[in-house]
Each structure stands twice: as C-alpha cells, then as structure tokens.
JSON list of C-alpha atoms in Angstrom, two decimals:
[
{"chain": "X", "resi": 1, "resn": "TYR", "atom": "CA", "xyz": [120.95, 43.05, 162.62]},
{"chain": "X", "resi": 2, "resn": "GLU", "atom": "CA", "xyz": [120.01, 43.33, 158.96]},
{"chain": "X", "resi": 3, "resn": "ARG", "atom": "CA", "xyz": [118.78, 46.93, 159.29]},
{"chain": "X", "resi": 4, "resn": "THR", "atom": "CA", "xyz": [121.97, 47.92, 161.10]},
{"chain": "X", "resi": 5, "resn": "CYS", "atom": "CA", "xyz": [124.11, 46.28, 158.41]},
{"chain": "X", "resi": 6, "resn": "ARG", "atom": "CA", "xyz": [122.16, 47.96, 155.59]},
{"chain": "X", "resi": 7, "resn": "TYR", "atom": "CA", "xyz": [122.52, 51.30, 157.37]},
{"chain": "X", "resi": 8, "resn": "LEU", "atom": "CA", "xyz": [126.30, 50.81, 157.75]},
{"chain": "X", "resi": 9, "resn": "ALA", "atom": "CA", "xyz": [126.67, 49.79, 154.10]},
{"chain": "X", "resi": 10, "resn": "LYS", "atom": "CA", "xyz": [124.72, 52.82, 152.90]},
{"chain": "X", "resi": 11, "resn": "LYS", "atom": "CA", "xyz": [126.27, 55.43, 155.22]},
{"chain": "X", "resi": 12, "resn": "SER", "atom": "CA", "xyz": [129.87, 54.27, 154.77]},
{"chain": "X", "resi": 13, "resn": "ASN", "atom": "CA", "xyz": [129.55, 53.35, 151.09]},
{"chain": "X", "resi": 14, "resn": "SER", "atom": "CA", "xyz": [131.04, 49.93, 151.76]},
{"chain": "X", "resi": 15, "resn": "VAL", "atom": "CA", "xyz": [130.31, 46.26, 151.26]},
{"chain": "X", "resi": 16, "resn": "VAL", "atom": "CA", "xyz": [129.07, 44.76, 154.55]},
{"chain": "X", "resi": 17, "resn": "VAL", "atom": "CA", "xyz": [129.28, 41.01, 155.11]},
{"chain": "X", "resi": 18, "resn": "SER", "atom": "CA", "xyz": [127.37, 39.77, 158.16]},
{"chain": "X", "resi": 19, "resn": "VAL", "atom": "CA", "xyz": [128.50, 36.37, 159.44]},
{"chain": "X", "resi": 20, "resn": "GLY", "atom": "CA", "xyz": [125.64, 34.10, 160.51]},
{"chain": "X", "resi": 21, "resn": "TYR", "atom": "CA", "xyz": [127.80, 32.10, 162.89]},
{"chain": "X", "resi": 22, "resn": "ARG", "atom": "CA", "xyz": [126.29, 29.10, 164.67]},
{"chain": "X", "resi": 23, "resn": "LEU", "atom": "CA", "xyz": [125.07, 29.68, 168.20]},
{"chain": "X", "resi": 24, "resn": "ALA", "atom": "CA", "xyz": [125.65, 28.14, 171.62]},
{"chain": "X", "resi": 25, "resn": "PRO", "atom": "CA", "xyz": [124.59, 26.06, 173.51]},
{"chain": "X", "resi": 26, "resn": "GLU", "atom": "CA", "xyz": [123.90, 23.73, 170.53]},
{"chain": "X", "resi": 27, "resn": "HIS", "atom": "CA", "xyz": [127.28, 24.74, 169.10]},
{"chain": "X", "resi": 28, "resn": "PRO", "atom": "CA", "xyz": [129.58, 25.50, 172.03]},
{"chain": "X", "resi": 29, "resn": "PHE", "atom": "CA", "xyz": [132.81, 27.52, 172.04]},
{"chain": "X", "resi": 30, "resn": "PRO", "atom": "CA", "xyz": [134.89, 27.87, 169.85]},
{"chain": "X", "resi": 31, "resn": "THR", "atom": "CA", "xyz": [132.50, 27.16, 166.93]},
{"chain": "X", "resi": 32, "resn": "GLN", "atom": "CA", "xyz": [131.56, 30.85, 166.70]},
{"chain": "X", "resi": 33, "resn": "PHE", "atom": "CA", "xyz": [135.17, 31.96, 166.41]},
{"chain": "X", "resi": 34, "resn": "GLU", "atom": "CA", "xyz": [135.91, 29.28, 163.81]},
{"chain": "X", "resi": 35, "resn": "ASP", "atom": "CA", "xyz": [132.88, 30.33, 161.73]},
{"chain": "X", "resi": 36, "resn": "CYS", "atom": "CA", "xyz": [133.94, 34.00, 161.84]},
{"chain": "X", "resi": 37, "resn": "LEU", "atom": "CA", "xyz": [137.56, 33.19, 161.02]},
{"chain": "X", "resi": 38, "resn": "THR", "atom": "CA", "xyz": [136.53, 30.94, 158.11]},
{"chain": "X", "resi": 39, "resn": "ALA", "atom": "CA", "xyz": [134.20, 33.62, 156.71]},
{"chain": "X", "resi": 40, "resn": "THR", "atom": "CA", "xyz": [136.85, 36.33, 157.07]},
{"chain": "X", "resi": 41, "resn": "ILE", "atom": "CA", "xyz": [139.55, 34.29, 155.34]},
{"chain": "X", "resi": 42, "resn": "HIS", "atom": "CA", "xyz": [137.17, 33.34, 152.55]},
{"chain": "X", "resi": 43, "resn": "PHE", "atom": "CA", "xyz": [136.22, 36.98, 152.03]},
{"chain": "X", "resi": 44, "resn": "MET", "atom": "CA", "xyz": [139.85, 38.13, 152.09]},
{"chain": "X", "resi": 45, "resn": "ARG", "atom": "CA", "xyz": [140.67, 35.64, 149.35]},
{"chain": "X", "resi": 46, "resn": "THR", "atom": "CA", "xyz": [137.68, 36.55, 147.18]},
{"chain": "X", "resi": 47, "resn": "ALA", "atom": "CA", "xyz": [137.29, 40.28, 148.00]},
{"chain": "X", "resi": 48, "resn": "GLN", "atom": "CA", "xyz": [137.76, 41.32, 144.40]},
{"chain": "X", "resi": 49, "resn": "ASP", "atom": "CA", "xyz": [134.75, 39.23, 143.36]},
{"chain": "X", "resi": 50, "resn": "TYR", "atom": "CA", "xyz": [132.69, 41.64, 145.50]},
{"chain": "X", "resi": 51, "resn": "GLY", "atom": "CA", "xyz": [134.40, 44.75, 144.12]},
{"chain": "X", "resi": 52, "resn": "VAL", "atom": "CA", "xyz": [136.36, 45.19, 147.33]},
{"chain": "X", "resi": 53, "resn": "ASP", "atom": "CA", "xyz": [140.00, 46.28, 147.64]},
{"chain": "X", "resi": 54, "resn": "PRO", "atom": "CA", "xyz": [141.64, 43.50, 149.75]},
{"chain": "X", "resi": 55, "resn": "SER", "atom": "CA", "xyz": [143.84, 46.09, 151.49]},
{"chain": "X", "resi": 56, "resn": "ARG", "atom": "CA", "xyz": [140.77, 47.88, 152.90]},
{"chain": "X", "resi": 57, "resn": "ILE", "atom": "CA", "xyz": [139.00, 45.12, 154.82]},
{"chain": "X", "resi": 58, "resn": "ILE", "atom": "CA", "xyz": [137.79, 46.08, 158.31]},
{"chain": "X", "resi": 59, "resn": "ILE", "atom": "CA", "xyz": [136.27, 43.64, 160.77]},
{"chain": "X", "resi": 60, "resn": "CYS", "atom": "CA", "xyz": [133.69, 44.76, 163.28]},
{"chain": "X", "resi": 61, "resn": "GLY", "atom": "CA", "xyz": [131.44, 43.43, 166.05]},
{"chain": "X", "resi": 62, "resn": "ASP", "atom": "CA", "xyz": [129.56, 44.47, 169.15]},
{"chain": "X", "resi": 63, "resn": "SER", "atom": "CA", "xyz": [129.46, 42.82, 172.60]},
{"chain": "X", "resi": 64, "resn": "SER", "atom": "CA", "xyz": [130.29, 39.12, 172.09]},
{"chain": "X", "resi": 65, "resn": "GLY", "atom": "CA", "xyz": [130.74, 40.03, 168.41]},
{"chain": "X", "resi": 66, "resn": "GLY", "atom": "CA", "xyz": [133.45, 42.42, 169.63]},
{"chain": "X", "resi": 67, "resn": "THR", "atom": "CA", "xyz": [135.10, 39.48, 171.38]},
{"chain": "X", "resi": 68, "resn": "LEU", "atom": "CA", "xyz": [135.01, 37.50, 168.13]},
{"chain": "X", "resi": 69, "resn": "THR", "atom": "CA", "xyz": [136.35, 40.47, 166.16]},
{"chain": "X", "resi": 70, "resn": "ALA", "atom": "CA", "xyz": [139.31, 40.87, 168.52]},
{"chain": "X", "resi": 71, "resn": "ALA", "atom": "CA", "xyz": [140.00, 37.11, 168.42]},
{"chain": "X", "resi": 72, "resn": "VAL", "atom": "CA", "xyz": [139.87, 36.95, 164.61]},
{"chain": "X", "resi": 73, "resn": "ALA", "atom": "CA", "xyz": [142.20, 39.97, 164.29]},
{"chain": "X", "resi": 74, "resn": "GLN", "atom": "CA", "xyz": [144.67, 38.24, 166.64]},
{"chain": "X", "resi": 75, "resn": "ALA", "atom": "CA", "xyz": [144.44, 34.95, 164.74]},
{"chain": "X", "resi": 76, "resn": "LEU", "atom": "CA", "xyz": [145.37, 36.71, 161.50]},
{"chain": "X", "resi": 77, "resn": "VAL", "atom": "CA", "xyz": [148.48, 38.61, 162.63]},
{"chain": "X", "resi": 78, "resn": "ASN", "atom": "CA", "xyz": [150.94, 35.91, 161.56]},
{"chain": "X", "resi": 79, "resn": "ARG", "atom": "CA", "xyz": [149.24, 34.95, 158.30]},
{"chain": "X", "resi": 80, "resn": "ARG", "atom": "CA", "xyz": [151.58, 35.71, 155.41]},
{"chain": "X", "resi": 81, "resn": "ASP", "atom": "CA", "xyz": [149.20, 34.24, 152.80]},
{"chain": "X", "resi": 82, "resn": "LEU", "atom": "CA", "xyz": [146.48, 36.86, 153.35]},
{"chain": "X", "resi": 83, "resn": "PRO", "atom": "CA", "xyz": [146.20, 40.62, 153.06]},
{"chain": "X", "resi": 84, "resn": "LYS", "atom": "CA", "xyz": [146.65, 42.57, 156.31]},
{"chain": "X", "resi": 85, "resn": "LEU", "atom": "CA", "xyz": [143.46, 43.79, 157.96]},
{"chain": "X", "resi": 86, "resn": "ARG", "atom": "CA", "xyz": [142.99, 47.53, 157.52]},
{"chain": "X", "resi": 87, "resn": "ALA", "atom": "CA", "xyz": [141.37, 47.95, 160.95]},
{"chain": "X", "resi": 88, "resn": "GLN", "atom": "CA", "xyz": [139.16, 46.43, 163.64]},
{"chain": "X", "resi": 89, "resn": "ILE", "atom": "CA", "xyz": [136.08, 48.01, 165.23]},
{"chain": "X", "resi": 90, "resn": "LEU", "atom": "CA", "xyz": [135.20, 46.84, 168.75]},
{"chain": "X", "resi": 91, "resn": "ILE", "atom": "CA", "xyz": [131.87, 48.05, 170.09]},
{"chain": "X", "resi": 92, "resn": "TYR", "atom": "CA", "xyz": [131.72, 47.47, 173.87]},
{"chain": "X", "resi": 93, "resn": "PRO", "atom": "CA", "xyz": [133.52, 44.10, 173.62]},
{"chain": "X", "resi": 94, "resn": "PHE", "atom": "CA", "xyz": [133.78, 41.41, 176.31]},
{"chain": "X", "resi": 95, "resn": "LEU", "atom": "CA", "xyz": [137.56, 40.79, 176.55]},
{"chain": "X", "resi": 96, "resn": "GLN", "atom": "CA", "xyz": [138.51, 39.02, 179.77]},
{"chain": "X", "resi": 97, "resn": "CYS", "atom": "CA", "xyz": [137.39, 36.44, 182.30]},
{"chain": "X", "resi": 98, "resn": "VAL", "atom": "CA", "xyz": [139.95, 37.29, 185.00]},
{"chain": "X", "resi": 99, "resn": "ASP", "atom": "CA", "xyz": [138.43, 40.12, 187.02]},
{"chain": "X", "resi": 100, "resn": "PHE", "atom": "CA", "xyz": [134.69, 40.57, 187.48]},
{"chain": "X", "resi": 101, "resn": "ASN", "atom": "CA", "xyz": [135.28, 43.26, 190.11]},
{"chain": "X", "resi": 102, "resn": "LEU", "atom": "CA", "xyz": [136.77, 46.00, 187.97]},
{"chain": "X", "resi": 103, "resn": "PRO", "atom": "CA", "xyz": [135.21, 49.44, 188.63]},
{"chain": "X", "resi": 104, "resn": "SER", "atom": "CA", "xyz": [132.73, 49.09, 185.74]},
{"chain": "X", "resi": 105, "resn": "TYR", "atom": "CA", "xyz": [131.53, 45.69, 187.05]},
{"chain": "X", "resi": 106, "resn": "GLN", "atom": "CA", "xyz": [131.02, 47.13, 190.53]},
{"chain": "X", "resi": 107, "resn": "GLN", "atom": "CA", "xyz": [129.33, 50.34, 189.39]},
{"chain": "X", "resi": 108, "resn": "ASN", "atom": "CA", "xyz": [127.03, 48.80, 186.79]},
{"chain": "X", "resi": 109, "resn": "GLU", "atom": "CA", "xyz": [126.27, 45.33, 188.16]},
{"chain": "X", "resi": 110, "resn": "GLY", "atom": "CA", "xyz": [122.54, 46.10, 188.28]},
{"chain": "X", "resi": 111, "resn": "VAL", "atom": "CA", "xyz": [122.27, 48.18, 185.09]},
{"chain": "X", "resi": 112, "resn": "PRO", "atom": "CA", "xyz": [120.04, 46.58, 182.44]},
{"chain": "X", "resi": 113, "resn": "ILE", "atom": "CA", "xyz": [120.36, 44.86, 180.06]},
{"chain": "X", "resi": 114, "resn": "LEU", "atom": "CA", "xyz": [123.77, 43.35, 180.72]},
{"chain": "X", "resi": 115, "resn": "LEU", "atom": "CA", "xyz": [123.68, 42.70, 184.46]},
{"chain": "X", "resi": 116, "resn": "LYS", "atom": "CA", "xyz": [126.90, 41.44, 186.00]},
{"chain": "X", "resi": 117, "resn": "LYS", "atom": "CA", "xyz": [125.35, 38.03, 186.73]},
{"chain": "X", "resi": 118, "resn": "ARG", "atom": "CA", "xyz": [123.92, 37.78, 183.22]},
{"chain": "X", "resi": 119, "resn": "THR", "atom": "CA", "xyz": [127.37, 38.43, 181.71]},
{"chain": "X", "resi": 120, "resn": "LEU", "atom": "CA", "xyz": [128.88, 35.41, 183.45]},
{"chain": "X", "resi": 121, "resn": "ALA", "atom": "CA", "xyz": [125.77, 33.25, 182.98]},
{"chain": "X", "resi": 122, "resn": "LEU", "atom": "CA", "xyz": [125.96, 33.82, 179.21]},
{"chain": "X", "resi": 123, "resn": "GLY", "atom": "CA", "xyz": [129.69, 33.04, 179.24]},
{"chain": "X", "resi": 124, "resn": "LEU", "atom": "CA", "xyz": [129.11, 29.77, 181.11]},
{"chain": "X", "resi": 125, "resn": "LYS", "atom": "CA", "xyz": [126.30, 28.73, 178.75]},
{"chain": "X", "resi": 126, "resn": "TYR", "atom": "CA", "xyz": [128.65, 29.46, 175.85]},
{"chain": "X", "resi": 127, "resn": "LEU", "atom": "CA", "xyz": [131.05, 26.90, 177.37]},
{"chain": "X", "resi": 128, "resn": "ASN", "atom": "CA", "xyz": [128.22, 24.49, 178.32]},
{"chain": "X", "resi": 129, "resn": "LYS", "atom": "CA", "xyz": [129.18, 24.77, 181.99]},
{"chain": "X", "resi": 130, "resn": "ASP", "atom": "CA", "xyz": [127.08, 24.64, 185.13]},
{"chain": "X", "resi": 131, "resn": "LEU", "atom": "CA", "xyz": [125.96, 28.00, 186.57]},
{"chain": "X", "resi": 132, "resn": "SER", "atom": "CA", "xyz": [126.40, 26.89, 190.21]},
{"chain": "X", "resi": 133, "resn": "VAL", "atom": "CA", "xyz": [130.06, 28.06, 190.17]},
{"chain": "X", "resi": 134, "resn": "MET", "atom": "CA", "xyz": [129.27, 31.71, 189.46]},
{"chain": "X", "resi": 135, "resn": "GLU", "atom": "CA", "xyz": [129.97, 33.08, 192.94]},
{"chain": "X", "resi": 136, "resn": "ALA", "atom": "CA", "xyz": [133.37, 31.34, 193.14]},
{"chain": "X", "resi": 137, "resn": "ILE", "atom": "CA", "xyz": [134.37, 32.78, 189.75]},
{"chain": "X", "resi": 138, "resn": "PHE", "atom": "CA", "xyz": [133.24, 36.27, 190.77]},
{"chain": "X", "resi": 139, "resn": "LYS", "atom": "CA", "xyz": [135.65, 35.93, 193.69]},
{"chain": "X", "resi": 140, "resn": "GLY", "atom": "CA", "xyz": [138.55, 34.86, 191.47]},
{"chain": "X", "resi": 141, "resn": "SER", "atom": "CA", "xyz": [138.92, 31.29, 192.79]},
{"chain": "X", "resi": 142, "resn": "HIS", "atom": "CA", "xyz": [139.49, 29.96, 189.25]},
{"chain": "X", "resi": 143, "resn": "ILE", "atom": "CA", "xyz": [142.87, 31.69, 188.79]},
{"chain": "X", "resi": 144, "resn": "PRO", "atom": "CA", "xyz": [146.14, 30.07, 189.94]},
{"chain": "X", "resi": 145, "resn": "GLU", "atom": "CA", "xyz": [148.64, 32.42, 191.61]},
{"chain": "X", "resi": 146, "resn": "ASP", "atom": "CA", "xyz": [151.19, 32.32, 188.78]},
{"chain": "X", "resi": 147, "resn": "LEU", "atom": "CA", "xyz": [148.54, 33.34, 186.23]},
{"chain": "X", "resi": 148, "resn": "GLN", "atom": "CA", "xyz": [147.23, 36.02, 188.55]},
{"chain": "X", "resi": 149, "resn": "LEU", "atom": "CA", "xyz": [150.67, 37.59, 188.63]},
{"chain": "X", "resi": 150, "resn": "LYS", "atom": "CA", "xyz": [151.01, 37.32, 184.86]},
{"chain": "X", "resi": 151, "resn": "TYR", "atom": "CA", "xyz": [147.59, 38.80, 184.08]},
{"chain": "X", "resi": 152, "resn": "GLN", "atom": "CA", "xyz": [148.04, 41.68, 186.52]},
{"chain": "X", "resi": 153, "resn": "LYS", "atom": "CA", "xyz": [150.22, 43.32, 183.88]},
{"chain": "X", "resi": 154, "resn": "TRP", "atom": "CA", "xyz": [147.14, 43.61, 181.64]},
{"chain": "X", "resi": 155, "resn": "VAL", "atom": "CA", "xyz": [143.99, 43.30, 183.76]},
{"chain": "X", "resi": 156, "resn": "ASN", "atom": "CA", "xyz": [144.42, 45.70, 186.60]},
{"chain": "X", "resi": 157, "resn": "PRO", "atom": "CA", "xyz": [142.11, 48.34, 188.14]},
{"chain": "X", "resi": 158, "resn": "ASP", "atom": "CA", "xyz": [145.22, 50.54, 188.60]},
{"chain": "X", "resi": 159, "resn": "TYR", "atom": "CA", "xyz": [145.18, 51.10, 184.83]},
{"chain": "X", "resi": 160, "resn": "ILE", "atom": "CA", "xyz": [141.64, 52.46, 184.83]},
{"chain": "X", "resi": 161, "resn": "PRO", "atom": "CA", "xyz": [141.81, 56.28, 184.81]},
{"chain": "X", "resi": 162, "resn": "HIS", "atom": "CA", "xyz": [140.66, 57.93, 188.03]},
{"chain": "X", "resi": 163, "resn": "GLU", "atom": "CA", "xyz": [137.62, 59.65, 186.47]},
{"chain": "X", "resi": 164, "resn": "PHE", "atom": "CA", "xyz": [136.07, 56.21, 185.93]},
{"chain": "X", "resi": 165, "resn": "LYS", "atom": "CA", "xyz": [136.26, 55.42, 189.65]},
{"chain": "X", "resi": 166, "resn": "THR", "atom": "CA", "xyz": [134.38, 58.46, 190.93]},
{"chain": "X", "resi": 167, "resn": "ARG", "atom": "CA", "xyz": [131.06, 56.58, 191.02]},
{"chain": "X", "resi": 168, "resn": "GLY", "atom": "CA", "xyz": [132.59, 54.29, 193.64]},
{"chain": "X", "resi": 169, "resn": "TYR", "atom": "CA", "xyz": [135.06, 51.41, 193.59]},
{"chain": "X", "resi": 170, "resn": "LYS", "atom": "CA", "xyz": [136.62, 49.28, 196.27]},
{"chain": "X", "resi": 171, "resn": "PRO", "atom": "CA", "xyz": [139.35, 46.67, 195.77]},
{"chain": "X", "resi": 172, "resn": "ILE", "atom": "CA", "xyz": [138.09, 43.13, 196.45]},
{"chain": "X", "resi": 173, "resn": "ALA", "atom": "CA", "xyz": [140.29, 40.45, 198.01]},
{"chain": "X", "resi": 174, "resn": "ILE", "atom": "CA", "xyz": [140.73, 37.33, 195.86]},
{"chain": "X", "resi": 175, "resn": "ASN", "atom": "CA", "xyz": [139.38, 34.10, 197.38]},
{"chain": "X", "resi": 176, "resn": "PRO", "atom": "CA", "xyz": [141.59, 31.01, 197.83]},
{"chain": "X", "resi": 177, "resn": "PHE", "atom": "CA", "xyz": [142.41, 29.21, 194.59]},
{"chain": "X", "resi": 178, "resn": "SER", "atom": "CA", "xyz": [140.43, 26.08, 193.64]},
{"chain": "X", "resi": 179, "resn": "GLU", "atom": "CA", "xyz": [142.29, 23.55, 191.48]},
{"chain": "X", "resi": 180, "resn": "GLU", "atom": "CA", "xyz": [138.99, 21.89, 190.58]},
{"chain": "X", "resi": 181, "resn": "LEU", "atom": "CA", "xyz": [137.52, 25.17, 189.34]},
{"chain": "X", "resi": 182, "resn": "TYR", "atom": "CA", "xyz": [140.65, 25.93, 187.32]},
{"chain": "X", "resi": 183, "resn": "THR", "atom": "CA", "xyz": [140.57, 22.51, 185.65]},
{"chain": "X", "resi": 184, "resn": "LEU", "atom": "CA", "xyz": [136.92, 23.05, 184.70]},
{"chain": "X", "resi": 185, "resn": "PHE", "atom": "CA", "xyz": [137.43, 26.57, 183.43]},
{"chain": "X", "resi": 186, "resn": "LYS", "atom": "CA", "xyz": [140.94, 26.97, 182.12]},
{"chain": "X", "resi": 187, "resn": "LEU", "atom": "CA", "xyz": [139.42, 27.44, 178.66]},
{"chain": "X", "resi": 188, "resn": "VAL", "atom": "CA", "xyz": [138.43, 30.97, 179.72]},
{"chain": "X", "resi": 189, "resn": "PHE", "atom": "CA", "xyz": [142.09, 32.04, 179.70]},
{"chain": "X", "resi": 190, "resn": "ASP", "atom": "CA", "xyz": [142.41, 31.14, 176.02]},
{"chain": "X", "resi": 191, "resn": "PRO", "atom": "CA", "xyz": [142.83, 34.46, 174.14]},
{"chain": "X", "resi": 192, "resn": "VAL", "atom": "CA", "xyz": [140.05, 33.32, 171.79]},
{"chain": "X", "resi": 193, "resn": "PHE", "atom": "CA", "xyz": [137.70, 33.56, 174.80]},
{"chain": "X", "resi": 194, "resn": "SER", "atom": "CA", "xyz": [139.57, 36.43, 176.54]},
{"chain": "X", "resi": 195, "resn": "PRO", "atom": "CA", "xyz": [141.41, 38.45, 173.85]},
{"chain": "X", "resi": 196, "resn": "LEU", "atom": "CA", "xyz": [142.83, 40.83, 176.48]},
{"chain": "X", "resi": 197, "resn": "LEU", "atom": "CA", "xyz": [145.07, 37.93, 177.59]},
{"chain": "X", "resi": 198, "resn": "ALA", "atom": "CA", "xyz": [146.93, 37.61, 174.26]},
{"chain": "X", "resi": 199, "resn": "GLU", "atom": "CA", "xyz": [150.73, 37.84, 174.44]},
{"chain": "X", "resi": 200, "resn": "ASP", "atom": "CA", "xyz": [152.50, 41.13, 173.69]},
{"chain": "X", "resi": 201, "resn": "SER", "atom": "CA", "xyz": [153.96, 39.68, 170.48]},
{"chain": "X", "resi": 202, "resn": "VAL", "atom": "CA", "xyz": [150.40, 39.34, 169.11]},
{"chain": "X", "resi": 203, "resn": "ILE", "atom": "CA", "xyz": [149.06, 42.67, 170.41]},
{"chain": "X", "resi": 204, "resn": "ALA", "atom": "CA", "xyz": [152.01, 44.52, 168.84]},
{"chain": "X", "resi": 205, "resn": "GLN", "atom": "CA", "xyz": [150.97, 43.38, 165.34]},
{"chain": "X", "resi": 206, "resn": "LEU", "atom": "CA", "xyz": [147.27, 44.30, 165.48]},
{"chain": "X", "resi": 207, "resn": "PRO", "atom": "CA", "xyz": [145.76, 46.75, 162.99]},
{"chain": "X", "resi": 208, "resn": "GLU", "atom": "CA", "xyz": [144.49, 50.24, 163.70]},
{"chain": "X", "resi": 209, "resn": "THR", "atom": "CA", "xyz": [141.52, 50.03, 166.08]},
{"chain": "X", "resi": 210, "resn": "PHE", "atom": "CA", "xyz": [138.29, 51.81, 166.93]},
{"chain": "X", "resi": 211, "resn": "ILE", "atom": "CA", "xyz": [136.88, 51.08, 170.42]},
{"chain": "X", "resi": 212, "resn": "LEU", "atom": "CA", "xyz": [133.52, 52.21, 171.71]},
{"chain": "X", "resi": 213, "resn": "THR", "atom": "CA", "xyz": [132.74, 52.12, 175.44]},
{"chain": "X", "resi": 214, "resn": "CYS", "atom": "CA", "xyz": [129.63, 53.12, 177.40]},
{"chain": "X", "resi": 215, "resn": "GLU", "atom": "CA", "xyz": [129.69, 54.61, 180.89]},
{"chain": "X", "resi": 216, "resn": "PHE", "atom": "CA", "xyz": [126.84, 52.46, 182.24]},
{"chain": "X", "resi": 217, "resn": "ASP", "atom": "CA", "xyz": [128.18, 49.11, 181.03]},
{"chain": "X", "resi": 218, "resn": "VAL", "atom": "CA", "xyz": [129.90, 46.33, 182.98]},
{"chain": "X", "resi": 219, "resn": "LEU", "atom": "CA", "xyz": [132.22, 45.85, 179.97]},
{"chain": "X", "resi": 220, "resn": "ARG", "atom": "CA", "xyz": [133.44, 49.46, 179.90]},
{"chain": "X", "resi": 221, "resn": "ASP", "atom": "CA", "xyz": [136.76, 48.67, 181.59]},
{"chain": "X", "resi": 222, "resn": "ASP", "atom": "CA", "xyz": [137.53, 45.74, 179.29]},
{"chain": "X", "resi": 223, "resn": "GLY", "atom": "CA", "xyz": [137.54, 48.31, 176.46]},
{"chain": "X", "resi": 224, "resn": "LEU", "atom": "CA", "xyz": [139.64, 50.78, 178.45]},
{"chain": "X", "resi": 225, "resn": "LEU", "atom": "CA", "xyz": [142.24, 48.12, 179.32]},
{"chain": "X", "resi": 226, "resn": "TYR", "atom": "CA", "xyz": [142.48, 46.91, 175.72]},
{"chain": "X", "resi": 227, "resn": "LYS", "atom": "CA", "xyz": [142.88, 50.50, 174.54]},
{"chain": "X", "resi": 228, "resn": "LYS", "atom": "CA", "xyz": [145.81, 50.91, 176.93]},
{"chain": "X", "resi": 229, "resn": "ARG", "atom": "CA", "xyz": [147.48, 47.67, 175.78]},
{"chain": "X", "resi": 230, "resn": "LEU", "atom": "CA", "xyz": [147.18, 48.61, 172.12]},
{"chain": "X", "resi": 231, "resn": "GLU", "atom": "CA", "xyz": [148.48, 52.15, 172.70]},
{"chain": "X", "resi": 232, "resn": "ASP", "atom": "CA", "xyz": [151.39, 50.81, 174.78]},
{"chain": "X", "resi": 233, "resn": "HIS", "atom": "CA", "xyz": [152.44, 48.92, 171.64]},
{"chain": "X", "resi": 234, "resn": "GLY", "atom": "CA", "xyz": [152.08, 51.94, 169.37]},
{"chain": "X", "resi": 235, "resn": "ILE", "atom": "CA", "xyz": [148.82, 50.81, 167.73]},
{"chain": "X", "resi": 236, "resn": "LYS", "atom": "CA", "xyz": [146.66, 53.75, 166.67]},
{"chain": "X", "resi": 237, "resn": "VAL", "atom": "CA", "xyz": [143.37, 53.72, 168.60]},
{"chain": "X", "resi": 238, "resn": "THR", "atom": "CA", "xyz": [140.31, 55.90, 168.03]},
{"chain": "X", "resi": 239, "resn": "TRP", "atom": "CA", "xyz": [138.21, 55.78, 171.19]},
{"chain": "X", "resi": 240, "resn": "CYS", "atom": "CA", "xyz": [134.60, 56.88, 171.55]},
{"chain": "X", "resi": 241, "resn": "HIS", "atom": "CA", "xyz": [133.05, 56.95, 175.03]},
{"chain": "X", "resi": 242, "resn": "LEU", "atom": "CA", "xyz": [129.30, 57.45, 175.42]},
{"chain": "X", "resi": 243, "resn": "GLN", "atom": "CA", "xyz": [128.88, 59.26, 178.73]},
{"chain": "X", "resi": 244, "resn": "GLU", "atom": "CA", "xyz": [125.15, 58.43, 178.90]},
{"chain": "X", "resi": 245, "resn": "GLY", "atom": "CA", "xyz": [125.49, 55.08, 177.08]},
{"chain": "X", "resi": 246, "resn": "PHE", "atom": "CA", "xyz": [124.55, 51.62, 178.32]},
{"chain": "X", "resi": 247, "resn": "HIS", "atom": "CA", "xyz": [124.99, 48.12, 176.89]},
{"chain": "X", "resi": 248, "resn": "GLY", "atom": "CA", "xyz": [122.56, 47.34, 174.06]}
]
C-alpha cells in the first residue's frame, strides 16, 4: 500500500498516515480496530506537529479497511475531547454480517477475487472461528427473531434500488434459528464488526462521507445500504459507483 499512499499524498497535497495495524489470526478481532482507533486519536492530538489542521482530518480505508474506518468514525462521535472528523472515505467496505443473500452477494458470488465464500471465510478467521458453520450462517441461522426484526430496518433488499436487481435476484427464506450458533457468533452483531448495525443516534452524528461501490462486488449492497442510512439522517454523501468495477 505504500505506493498508493504516496500517490494519494502527492495528488491531494495532504499528509497521509498509514496504520500498520496488527493482523489476524495471531491478533484476533478487535485488535485491528483498537490499533486504528489508537493511531487516529494520537494523530488528532498531535496533528499540528505534522503541519496538519486538526479540523481537516479525514479517515479512509478499503474493503476491511473500510470496515475499520466506519467503526473508528462511529467510535469518535461522542468524544468531546477531540476535534471532529472532517470526513470518512469508505472504499467498497464490508459493513454487515446479517444477510449474505443480498442481490450483490447472489449476483457476484463467483466473481474473483472476493468470492462469497471467501468473504465469510476471512471473517471467521478474523474471529478465530471454525469454518464448518459457513453454510448455516449463509442461511441466516445465527440471527434470533427479535434481532432479525430490528435489523430489517437497515439491512433489507427492499432498500436496494431496482436497477441493481436486473442481473437477477431472488429472496431466500431464512433457516430456523440456532441458539448455539448465535452464542458462538454474537460478536458479529457488534457495530465494530458490522458498522451498518450501529444505532440511529450514532449514525446521525457521523461526518460527511464518500462511498465507492463496484458493480461486480459482493460488498456493493453494503455500501448502498450505508449510503441510504446516512442520507436518511441528513449526512452528506458523495457516492461513486464503478459500473465495470470489481473488488480489488
């Protein structure tokens, strides 16, 4: 990522700080989030040492880095001891572990490099969990009924605009709930892991946002759903959709 960071610094005439957060599985969730949050807070407090205006700090990440960016932005909304973030940039972020059958997951499940199965396998490794449960999670058995009802307000194929369903989509029935699976995996409903599941009171305070989505990407609809949530709360969103784009 060094070349990308140098390019961004040069083209945008800004100071770019790249966080070398520790990696799973040696350092499981939420180490990565904690490292990013620590680095961000440290930079906010010392921005002037780097010739940076503390009111113009933007955080940015792609893919799982987009997840971390969204989680850090949410963690900072109630901090009165720090400057407010100027903006967040989310490049095809992973944002929810509720529905793996959204239109983009169905349409792009076999599109390299982020295959549908690989997405969940990486998520499970991040949590140091066994991969044998993948099929049951794809079918939604890890979600209790009360949470399903709650999350439907935010994670719902009905909120995906029609033009994104033209390549084919069919609603999938949820499998019976498994208490055992829920106990093993309830961590995935933590907004640090699934930022799309943050409460309205948090979403309403987020900074201006740039979201990039790609048509041929299982994570496309995560970005579209987050865009809708932010806009519903009056947050300014700049959205860029790459019609020919794919993950990575």
